[in-house]
Structure formats: C-alpha cells, structure tokens
Short mmCIF file of C-alpha atoms and ligand atoms in Angstrom, two decimals:
data_model
loop_
_atom_site.label_atom_id
_atom_site.label_comp_id
_atom_site.label_asym_id
_atom_site.label_seq_id
_atom_site.Cartn_x
_atom_site.Cartn_y
_atom_site.Cartn_z
CA MET A 1 31.00 -4.11 26.39
CA THR A 2 33.34 -1.73 28.15
CA ASP A 3 35.96 0.52 26.64
CA ASN A 4 38.86 -1.53 27.95
CA SER A 5 37.25 -4.89 27.30
CA ASP A 6 39.42 -7.37 25.46
CA ARG A 7 36.43 -9.39 24.35
CA LYS A 8 37.08 -10.67 20.86
CA HIS A 9 34.99 -8.86 18.33
CA SER A 10 34.20 -9.64 14.75
CA PHE A 11 34.19 -6.13 13.31
CA PRO A 12 36.44 -5.85 10.29
CA LYS A 13 39.10 -3.17 10.16
CA ARG A 14 37.20 -1.25 7.48
CA PHE A 15 33.89 -1.31 9.35
CA LEU A 16 32.24 2.12 9.25
CA TRP A 17 31.55 3.63 12.64
CA GLY A 18 29.61 6.83 12.29
CA ALA A 19 26.70 9.06 13.14
CA ALA A 20 23.84 10.28 10.97
CA THR A 21 21.88 13.49 10.49
CA ALA A 22 19.38 14.88 7.98
CA ALA A 23 19.57 18.38 6.50
CA HIS A 24 16.27 19.75 7.71
CA GLN A 25 16.72 18.39 11.20
CA VAL A 26 20.05 20.08 11.84
CA GLU A 27 20.96 22.71 9.27
CA GLY A 28 18.62 25.55 10.12
CA GLY A 29 17.42 28.22 7.71
CA ASN A 30 15.70 25.92 5.23
CA HIS A 31 12.73 26.72 3.08
CA ASN A 32 10.84 23.64 1.97
CA GLN A 33 7.40 22.02 2.31
CA TRP A 34 8.13 21.29 5.98
CA THR A 35 9.02 24.89 6.84
CA ILE A 36 5.61 26.02 5.63
CA TRP A 37 3.83 23.24 7.48
CA GLU A 38 5.66 23.99 10.74
CA LEU A 39 4.69 27.64 10.71
CA GLU A 40 1.08 26.81 9.91
CA ASN A 41 0.75 24.20 12.66
CA ALA A 42 3.03 25.26 15.52
CA LYS A 43 0.39 26.98 17.61
CA ALA A 44 -2.13 24.17 17.34
CA LYS A 45 0.50 21.56 18.14
CA ALA A 46 1.59 23.43 21.25
CA ALA A 47 -2.03 23.71 22.38
CA GLN A 48 -2.57 19.97 21.88
CA ALA A 49 0.63 18.89 23.63
CA SER A 50 -0.98 18.14 26.98
CA PHE A 51 -3.51 15.79 25.36
CA ILE A 52 -0.99 14.03 23.20
CA TYR A 53 1.96 13.52 25.51
CA ASP A 54 0.70 13.67 29.07
CA HIS A 55 0.77 9.86 29.47
CA TYR A 56 4.49 9.78 28.57
CA ASP A 57 6.86 9.02 31.47
CA SER A 58 8.93 11.94 30.24
CA TRP A 59 6.01 14.39 30.41
CA ASP A 60 7.20 16.26 33.52
CA ARG A 61 10.54 16.90 31.89
CA ILE A 62 9.30 17.82 28.46
CA SER A 63 6.04 19.61 29.12
CA SER A 64 7.32 23.17 29.22
CA GLU A 65 9.11 22.70 25.88
CA ALA A 66 6.27 20.74 24.31
CA LYS A 67 3.75 23.44 25.17
CA ARG A 68 5.69 26.17 23.38
CA PRO A 69 4.91 26.87 19.71
CA GLN A 70 8.61 27.50 18.94
CA ASN A 71 9.26 23.86 19.76
CA TYR A 72 7.50 22.93 16.52
CA VAL A 73 9.45 25.28 14.26
CA SER A 74 12.83 24.08 13.03
CA GLY A 75 14.19 27.65 12.70
CA VAL A 76 17.97 27.65 13.09
CA ALA A 77 17.77 24.05 14.40
CA ALA A 78 21.31 22.97 15.35
CA ASP A 79 22.78 25.57 12.98
CA HIS A 80 24.75 22.78 11.41
CA TYR A 81 24.86 24.64 8.09
CA ASN A 82 27.24 27.12 9.70
CA ARG A 83 28.80 24.96 12.37
CA TYR A 84 29.49 21.76 10.48
CA GLU A 85 33.25 21.97 11.14
CA GLU A 86 32.57 21.87 14.86
CA ASP A 87 30.25 18.91 14.36
CA PHE A 88 32.85 17.04 12.35
CA ASP A 89 35.27 17.63 15.22
CA LEU A 90 32.80 15.73 17.39
CA LEU A 91 32.95 12.77 14.99
CA GLN A 92 36.70 12.81 15.31
CA LYS A 93 36.55 13.00 19.06
CA MET A 94 34.53 9.80 18.99
CA HIS A 95 37.08 8.17 16.65
CA MET A 96 34.41 7.75 14.00
CA ASN A 97 35.32 7.11 10.39
CA ALA A 98 31.95 7.75 8.74
CA TYR A 99 29.19 10.35 8.60
CA ARG A 100 25.77 10.17 6.99
CA PHE A 101 24.02 13.40 6.04
CA SER A 102 21.49 14.58 3.50
CA VAL A 103 21.77 17.25 0.84
CA GLU A 104 18.80 19.60 0.88
CA TRP A 105 17.13 19.54 -2.53
CA SER A 106 15.24 22.78 -1.78
CA ARG A 107 18.55 24.64 -1.35
CA ILE A 108 20.12 23.15 -4.44
CA GLU A 109 17.14 23.56 -6.77
CA PRO A 110 15.04 26.25 -5.05
CA GLU A 111 12.99 26.83 -8.22
CA GLU A 112 12.27 24.26 -10.88
CA GLY A 113 15.35 24.00 -13.10
CA THR A 114 17.33 26.67 -11.19
CA TRP A 115 20.53 25.29 -9.78
CA ASP A 116 22.11 27.11 -6.84
CA ALA A 117 25.87 26.86 -7.29
CA GLN A 118 26.56 28.16 -3.79
CA ALA A 119 24.50 25.46 -2.16
CA VAL A 120 26.33 22.82 -4.16
CA MET A 121 29.63 24.39 -3.14
CA HIS A 122 28.56 24.18 0.48
CA TYR A 123 28.10 20.42 0.28
CA ARG A 124 31.33 20.02 -1.62
CA ASP A 125 33.05 21.92 1.19
CA GLN A 126 31.49 19.57 3.70
CA LEU A 127 32.85 16.61 1.75
CA LEU A 128 36.32 18.15 1.65
CA SER A 129 36.21 18.78 5.35
CA LEU A 130 35.27 15.14 5.98
CA LYS A 131 37.98 13.94 3.67
CA LYS A 132 40.60 15.91 5.58
CA ARG A 133 39.49 14.02 8.65
CA ASP A 134 39.50 10.63 6.91
CA ILE A 135 35.77 10.30 7.42
CA GLU A 136 33.77 8.43 4.78
CA PRO A 137 30.59 10.26 3.80
CA MET A 138 27.25 8.67 3.06
CA VAL A 139 24.91 11.08 1.27
CA THR A 140 21.10 10.90 1.38
CA LEU A 141 19.18 12.54 -1.45
CA PHE A 142 15.64 12.58 -0.04
CA HIS A 143 15.17 12.66 3.72
CA PHE A 144 11.51 13.74 4.02
CA THR A 145 11.87 17.33 2.75
CA LEU A 146 10.94 18.57 -0.71
CA PRO A 147 11.34 21.84 -2.57
CA VAL A 148 8.10 23.82 -2.40
CA TRP A 149 7.74 23.83 -6.21
CA PHE A 150 7.99 20.04 -6.30
CA ALA A 151 5.48 19.62 -3.45
CA ASN A 152 3.13 22.04 -5.25
CA LYS A 153 3.28 19.88 -8.34
CA GLY A 154 1.94 17.01 -6.22
CA GLY A 155 5.30 15.63 -5.04
CA PHE A 156 5.70 11.88 -5.27
CA ALA A 157 1.95 11.42 -5.58
CA LYS A 158 2.40 11.91 -9.33
CA ARG A 159 4.45 9.34 -11.14
CA SER A 160 5.33 11.88 -13.84
CA ASN A 161 7.08 13.97 -11.13
CA VAL A 162 9.64 11.25 -10.48
CA LYS A 163 11.69 12.57 -13.40
CA TYR A 164 12.48 15.73 -11.41
CA PHE A 165 13.92 13.67 -8.59
CA THR A 166 15.91 11.53 -11.00
CA ARG A 167 17.28 14.66 -12.65
CA PHE A 168 18.26 16.05 -9.25
CA ALA A 169 19.87 12.76 -8.21
CA HIS A 170 21.88 12.53 -11.40
CA ARG A 171 23.05 16.10 -11.30
CA ILE A 172 23.93 16.43 -7.62
CA VAL A 173 25.82 13.15 -7.57
CA SER A 174 27.82 14.14 -10.63
CA GLU A 175 28.58 17.53 -9.06
CA LEU A 176 29.67 16.01 -5.77
CA GLY A 177 31.94 13.82 -7.81
CA SER A 178 34.51 11.49 -6.39
CA GLY A 179 34.17 12.83 -2.84
CA VAL A 180 31.36 10.41 -2.20
CA ARG A 181 30.80 6.72 -2.80
CA LEU A 182 27.84 5.70 -0.63
CA ILE A 183 24.46 7.09 -1.64
CA ILE A 184 21.04 6.69 -0.07
CA THR A 185 18.37 7.73 -2.55
CA ILE A 186 15.36 7.69 -0.22
CA ASN A 187 15.16 7.62 3.54
CA GLU A 188 12.42 5.46 5.05
CA PRO A 189 9.86 5.47 2.24
CA GLU A 190 7.30 3.66 4.42
CA VAL A 191 7.58 6.16 7.27
CA TYR A 192 7.22 9.05 4.85
CA VAL A 193 4.11 7.53 3.29
CA MET A 194 2.53 6.59 6.59
CA GLN A 195 3.01 9.97 8.24
CA SER A 196 2.23 12.08 5.19
CA TYR A 197 -0.63 10.13 3.59
CA LEU A 198 -2.18 8.07 6.37
CA THR A 199 -1.75 9.48 9.87
CA GLN A 200 -1.81 13.15 8.79
CA ASP A 201 1.13 13.99 11.01
CA TRP A 202 3.38 15.32 8.26
CA PRO A 203 2.75 17.45 5.20
CA PRO A 204 0.67 17.19 3.05
CA ALA A 205 -1.27 15.55 5.92
CA GLU A 206 -3.66 13.50 3.83
CA ARG A 207 -5.55 10.40 4.85
CA ASN A 208 -6.04 8.32 1.76
CA ARG A 209 -5.09 4.65 1.61
CA LEU A 210 -5.13 4.36 -2.14
CA LYS A 211 -3.00 7.44 -2.55
CA ALA A 212 -0.61 6.21 0.12
CA LEU A 213 -0.11 2.98 -1.78
CA TRP A 214 0.36 4.87 -5.00
CA VAL A 215 3.01 7.16 -3.44
CA TYR A 216 4.72 4.11 -1.97
CA ASN A 217 4.96 2.52 -5.39
CA ASN A 218 6.17 5.78 -6.89
CA LEU A 219 8.95 5.93 -4.33
CA ALA A 220 10.06 2.44 -5.32
CA TYR A 221 10.05 3.60 -8.93
CA ALA A 222 11.95 6.77 -7.91
CA HIS A 223 14.65 4.68 -6.27
CA ARG A 224 15.02 2.44 -9.31
CA GLN A 225 15.24 5.41 -11.65
CA ALA A 226 17.69 7.32 -9.46
CA ALA A 227 19.85 4.25 -8.92
CA LYS A 228 20.02 3.68 -12.68
CA ALA A 229 20.94 7.32 -13.28
CA ILE A 230 23.67 7.21 -10.61
CA HIS A 231 25.07 3.92 -11.83
CA GLY A 232 25.05 5.43 -15.30
CA LEU A 233 27.57 7.97 -14.00
CA SER A 234 29.79 5.29 -12.54
CA ARG A 235 29.53 1.83 -11.06
CA ARG A 236 31.78 2.94 -8.23
CA TYR A 237 28.77 4.50 -6.52
CA LYS A 238 27.16 2.15 -4.03
CA VAL A 239 23.48 2.94 -3.83
CA SER A 240 20.64 1.89 -1.53
CA ILE A 241 17.58 3.14 0.28
CA ALA A 242 17.53 3.47 4.08
CA LYS A 243 14.79 1.04 5.07
CA HIS A 244 13.10 1.54 8.38
CA SER A 245 12.96 -2.01 9.64
CA ALA A 246 11.07 -2.79 12.80
CA TYR A 247 11.05 -6.39 13.98
CA PHE A 248 7.62 -7.98 14.46
CA TYR A 249 7.34 -11.14 16.48
CA ALA A 250 4.56 -13.26 17.94
CA GLY A 251 4.26 -12.95 21.73
CA ASP A 252 2.84 -16.48 22.01
CA ASP A 253 2.56 -19.64 19.99
CA ALA A 254 -0.96 -19.01 18.78
CA TRP A 255 -1.53 -19.39 15.09
CA LEU A 256 -3.15 -15.95 14.84
CA SER A 257 -0.24 -14.19 16.55
CA ARG A 258 2.31 -15.83 14.27
CA MET A 259 0.31 -15.10 11.17
CA SER A 260 -0.29 -11.46 12.15
CA ALA A 261 3.40 -10.91 12.89
CA GLY A 262 4.28 -12.41 9.49
CA ILE A 263 1.78 -10.21 7.66
CA ALA A 264 2.90 -7.08 9.52
CA GLN A 265 6.53 -7.82 8.68
CA TYR A 266 5.66 -8.38 5.03
CA ILE A 267 3.75 -5.12 4.76
CA ALA A 268 6.39 -3.16 6.68
CA ASP A 269 9.43 -4.53 4.87
CA ASP A 270 9.04 -6.96 2.05
CA TYR A 271 6.38 -5.30 -0.05
CA PHE A 272 8.76 -2.43 -0.76
CA LEU A 273 12.08 -4.22 -0.61
CA LYS A 274 11.01 -6.68 -3.28
CA LYS A 275 10.52 -3.77 -5.64
CA VAL A 276 13.94 -2.22 -5.11
CA ILE A 277 16.39 -4.82 -3.88
CA ARG A 278 17.81 -5.62 -7.32
CA HIS A 279 18.70 -1.94 -7.59
CA CYS A 280 20.53 -1.80 -4.26
CA ASP A 281 24.26 -2.43 -3.92
CA PHE A 282 23.81 -2.94 -0.19
CA LEU A 283 20.88 -2.70 2.16
CA GLY A 284 20.60 0.39 4.37
CA VAL A 285 18.66 -0.42 7.54
CA ASN A 286 17.32 1.98 10.17
CA TYR A 287 16.53 0.03 13.31
CA TYR A 288 14.65 1.56 16.24
CA ARG A 289 11.84 -0.69 17.31
CA THR A 290 10.41 -4.15 17.92
CA PHE A 291 6.72 -4.96 18.02
CA ARG A 292 5.36 -7.90 19.99
CA ILE A 293 2.11 -9.23 18.63
CA TYR A 294 -0.62 -11.11 20.41
CA GLY A 295 -3.53 -12.16 18.23
CA TYR A 296 -3.80 -9.36 15.75
CA ARG A 297 -2.70 -6.58 18.11
CA VAL A 298 0.62 -5.02 19.01
CA HIS A 299 1.18 -5.37 22.71
CA GLU A 300 4.56 -4.18 23.85
CA SER A 301 5.79 -4.33 27.36
CA GLU A 302 6.12 -0.83 28.74
CA GLU A 303 8.95 -1.73 31.12
CA LYS A 304 11.57 0.20 29.26
CA VAL A 305 10.47 3.08 27.09
CA ASN A 306 12.41 6.03 25.73
CA ASP A 307 11.37 9.69 26.03
CA LEU A 308 9.07 9.25 23.02
CA HIS A 309 7.37 6.35 24.79
CA TRP A 310 8.76 3.84 22.32
CA HIS A 311 9.40 0.40 23.73
CA MET A 312 13.13 -0.27 23.64
CA GLY A 313 14.39 -3.63 22.40
CA PRO A 314 17.89 -2.91 21.12
CA ALA A 315 19.09 -6.53 21.31
CA ASP A 316 16.38 -7.59 18.85
CA ILE A 317 18.40 -5.91 16.15
CA GLN A 318 20.07 -9.31 15.82
CA TYR A 319 16.83 -10.96 14.66
CA ALA A 320 15.93 -8.09 12.37
CA LEU A 321 19.33 -8.37 10.71
CA GLU A 322 19.24 -12.15 10.46
CA ARG A 323 15.80 -12.09 8.89
CA LEU A 324 16.80 -9.48 6.30
CA ASN A 325 19.93 -11.43 5.53
CA THR A 326 18.09 -14.71 5.03
CA LYS A 327 15.55 -13.04 2.82
CA TYR A 328 17.75 -10.73 0.73
CA ASN A 329 21.32 -11.92 1.17
CA LYS A 330 22.86 -8.45 0.84
CA THR A 331 25.56 -6.61 2.68
CA ILE A 332 23.86 -4.49 5.34
CA ILE A 333 24.79 -1.07 6.64
CA LEU A 334 22.94 0.17 9.72
CA THR A 335 22.10 3.63 8.44
CA GLU A 336 20.32 4.73 11.66
CA ASN A 337 19.85 3.47 15.19
CA GLY A 338 19.32 5.38 18.40
CA LEU A 339 16.91 6.67 21.01
CA ALA A 340 15.40 9.84 22.47
CA ASP A 341 17.05 10.03 25.86
CA GLY A 342 17.33 13.54 27.28
CA ARG A 343 18.87 12.32 30.53
CA ASP A 344 21.36 10.07 28.77
CA GLN A 345 20.17 7.29 31.01
CA ASP A 346 19.81 4.42 28.56
CA ARG A 347 22.03 5.35 25.63
CA LYS A 348 25.08 3.43 26.84
CA TRP A 349 22.98 0.34 27.51
CA TRP A 350 21.26 0.72 24.13
CA ILE A 351 24.55 0.98 22.23
CA THR A 352 26.06 -1.95 24.14
CA GLN A 353 23.07 -4.17 23.35
CA THR A 354 23.16 -3.05 19.75
CA ILE A 355 26.84 -3.82 19.30
CA LEU A 356 26.37 -7.25 20.87
CA GLY A 357 23.32 -7.85 18.66
CA MET A 358 25.29 -6.90 15.54
CA GLN A 359 28.12 -9.13 16.64
CA LYS A 360 25.85 -12.13 17.09
CA ALA A 361 24.25 -11.50 13.71
CA MET A 362 27.71 -11.34 12.14
CA GLU A 363 28.68 -14.59 13.82
CA ASN A 364 25.55 -16.08 12.30
CA GLY A 365 26.60 -15.07 8.82
CA VAL A 366 25.21 -11.55 8.32
CA ASN A 367 27.59 -9.29 6.46
CA ILE A 368 27.43 -5.87 8.14
CA GLU A 369 29.73 -3.14 6.93
CA GLY A 370 28.80 -0.16 9.04
CA TYR A 371 26.85 1.39 11.88
CA PHE A 372 25.57 4.98 11.99
CA HIS A 373 24.14 6.18 15.26
CA TRP A 374 21.14 8.49 15.11
CA SER A 375 22.01 11.17 15.74
CA LEU A 376 25.24 13.14 15.90
CA THR A 377 23.60 16.06 17.70
CA ASP A 378 20.20 16.91 19.11
CA ASN A 379 17.91 18.04 16.34
CA PHE A 380 14.42 18.79 15.05
CA GLU A 381 12.40 15.59 15.46
CA TRP A 382 9.73 16.31 12.84
CA ALA A 383 6.17 16.50 14.25
CA PHE A 384 7.50 16.29 17.82
CA GLY A 385 9.73 19.30 17.31
CA MET A 386 12.85 20.08 19.29
CA TRP A 387 12.23 18.40 22.64
CA PRO A 388 13.22 14.78 21.85
CA ARG A 389 16.95 14.47 22.38
CA PHE A 390 18.54 11.93 20.07
CA GLY A 391 22.01 13.46 20.04
CA LEU A 392 25.30 11.91 20.97
CA ALA A 393 26.08 15.57 21.52
CA GLU A 394 23.71 17.71 23.51
CA ILE A 395 22.88 21.12 22.08
CA ASP A 396 22.19 24.09 24.24
CA TYR A 397 19.76 25.84 21.90
CA SER A 398 20.20 29.19 23.60
CA THR A 399 23.92 29.35 22.76
CA GLY A 400 24.33 26.66 20.11
CA GLN A 401 27.00 25.01 22.22
CA ARG A 402 27.47 21.28 21.67
CA THR A 403 28.73 18.92 24.35
CA LEU A 404 29.30 15.22 23.94
CA ARG A 405 27.08 13.35 26.37
CA PRO A 406 28.81 10.90 28.76
CA SER A 407 27.50 7.95 26.71
CA ALA A 408 29.05 9.47 23.58
CA ARG A 409 32.44 9.86 25.22
CA TRP A 410 32.18 6.24 26.32
CA PHE A 411 31.08 5.16 22.81
CA GLY A 412 34.10 6.99 21.42
CA ARG A 413 36.39 4.92 23.63
CA VAL A 414 34.63 1.74 22.52
CA ILE A 415 35.12 2.65 18.87
CA LYS A 416 38.76 3.50 19.47
CA ASN A 417 39.24 0.14 21.09
CA ILE A 418 37.44 -1.80 18.37
CA ARG A 419 39.14 0.03 15.52
CA GLY A 420 42.50 -0.15 17.21
CA VAL A 421 43.27 3.51 16.48
C1 BGC B 501 14.26 9.17 10.62
C2 BGC B 501 14.88 10.34 11.33
C3 BGC B 501 14.26 10.50 12.70
C4 BGC B 501 14.56 9.25 13.51
C5 BGC B 501 14.00 9.25 14.91
C6 BGC B 501 14.00 7.98 11.51
O1 BGC B 501 12.68 7.57 11.33
O2 BGC B 501 14.99 8.85 9.48
O3 BGC B 501 14.71 11.47 10.53
O4 BGC B 501 14.70 11.62 13.37
O5 BGC B 501 14.02 8.14 12.86
O6 BGC B 501 12.62 9.28 14.90
#
C-alpha cells in the first residue's frame, strides 16, 4: 500500500487509527512495584547483557546501551507526563483519530485508600487535550504496574485483593467521566502471569506453576468484576481486555504438529478468553508474533527478525483475526501491534502487511473497528529496558526531542488517504 494508492479499501469512515502507550513505559517519575525492581536489578542485568543478547543480529548496535545499568531503569522515560501535548501533536501529524494510554494506579492511589486529586486531574487534562484534537481515547486500567501497597499485599495472587482493583476501576472511570468510552481493564494477562510468575523476568519474579494459574484465574475474575462495576456506572462504556494473541500453526501435516499447535493456541488464548468473553463489549487484541510448530516444538524461521530477535510474520495477523472471529464472534479492535526496529528498516513493510492482513480478514467477515500501533514513541521496554525502539517517533533521550521516523510520516499519509481527511 502506498500513500497515493487508489486501491479500494474496506475501512469504515469511523475506523480508529491510533497509537498506544502505557504509563510506566513513557511517563517517567513513577513509583510502583516496577520502579523498585528496576533499581534492585539494573546492575545485574547490565552485567548479564552480553550472555543474553549477544546472539541477536542487533547486538552490535545495541550492546553499548544494553551493557549500561541505566538502560534498565525507567527514570524519566519519555517524559510523557510533562510532554503529552507534544506527543498528541504527533498523533495529529499522523492524522490519527485515536490514542490508547494507561492511567497509573500508583499515582492515583499511592497509599491504600488515599486518592490523589492532582493525578486524576492530570489524566482529565490529557482527555481534554485529546478531545480538542478530535482524538478518541482508549484507557487501560492495569498495564503491568501496581501500587507498592497493593503488590505488598500479594497483588493479584490473592483473590481477596481483587476488590481493591475493582474499587479503583469504578472510581477512576467515574472520575474520568464522559471523556472516555473505551476501557481496557487488563493488558495482556497471560504475558503478565508468564513473566512475573513463571520466567522470573518481571516482579515479583517467582517460578511457581500453581501460583501462576491461580493469578491467571484471579485476573479473569478481576476483569469480570471491574467490567460489572464499570457497566454499573453506565452501559455507554465499552469494556474489554487487551489479549496478547500470537498465532500458532503447524509447520507440516503431521498429526503431532497439528495437535501441538492446537493445544498451544488453546492455552495461550482460549483458556482465558472463555472466562471473560461474556464480559467484553469488544475484543482487544495485541498482535506481535506467529509461532510455527513442528512436532511439539516451536521452530520459527529466522529469516526476518526484529531487534528483539522475534520472528516477524505481520501478514499472519489475518489468520489470527479470522480464528478469533470464528471462535468468539465479537467486534475486534487491534489494541497493539508493532516491532522493535531502531533503524526503521522494516516498520513500513510491517505496517503495509498488517493493513493488508486486516483488510483480508475484514473481507472474510471479521468486524474490526480500530488499529493502535505500538508505540507512539520510543519507551521503556520492561526487562529489556530502553534500547528496543518501538516508537513511531524516535526519542533522543539526551534532549527528550521526538522526531517522527520516516515510516511514521509515510503511515500518516496512508491514514490521511484512507480516512479521506
Ligand atoms: C505490551 C507492551 C510492550 C509490547 C512490546 C506488549 O506485550 O503490552 O507493554 O511494550 O508488547 O513488547
């Protein structure tokens, strides 16, 4: 797809074209369970970098950053908390009409039961600023970070703690009021559980299968409770989770490969979705990856990998969407999709393939109402730190200056063309 292409497209006029961020990854100046973890682990992570990443194709480019402890500390991050107006200008430059961001629970309720009016005001200001620009907000309530007091109580590992999240959800949504319609309660529950309770990459860095399953179920319960509380305020709120949905497929016709792919897909998607789908007004989908399975093993081709060494299969988004549609028959919004690409080499290709994949899925009956690229700007990529560059806009961390990458300027022209604005 080119910017001046007159290829017929099937995107409705009201389709949401946007970019996504998460508070802790861009705001800077947070204090939550992640902040503590970062400071405790930065030195060790820097020391281990050579062992962990040296087989990456990107290693030569990233090594000096990856070996520095500061890389693993979010610090001022993209300073989005102070510079959000500038960032919203970027959305406008790309002719976007939507923006997904998360509200930081640890700012809003820094101590149990203490509500910070200024923090709430900040997010209300953000909403006003988006409204002035005719940009539809989508607000995430839990995007991997927790207030320290909540984490100290055991976080989502205790079912009785879910009430604190529900209380937060109810209160913040009522305070944000009519400025928002689209709500994501929980971002990528499965990724959170995997990294925090199985692989030990994220706080609280436990390795306990039973606990992981328990937390997973509690998150499903948390979504249902929060969705009920939000719908209790008004049915005009459209609520979902953002489901990380990788596409698993058999690399050959063997019975074992097909069965393994089916089981992997069930565990990755359906186990959780079945528990929440009746409490979702649409289905939020984060799509980044495909996994090819031979026998019972993942075996991806390494022909095209991004800076994080993830195999790139953007066109497969079509099959992921079609499968979810057949299974759940819900309107889908792509709540995240993107790649770490510091040289901006593959982003244009990735977005083109993605748009074509969405188009084909729509032609085959999938109802898609929006696409949010991950991410608006470069940001703090969790355990990897600052070096992976997911941004449509590049950030010069020494000055804070943001510059739209060439692919982003091109994407902006594509959106303009599709939206006819
Ligand atoms: C998460 C983001 C993350 C992105 C890239 C998603 O799993 O929601 O927070 O930065 O993927 O890894």
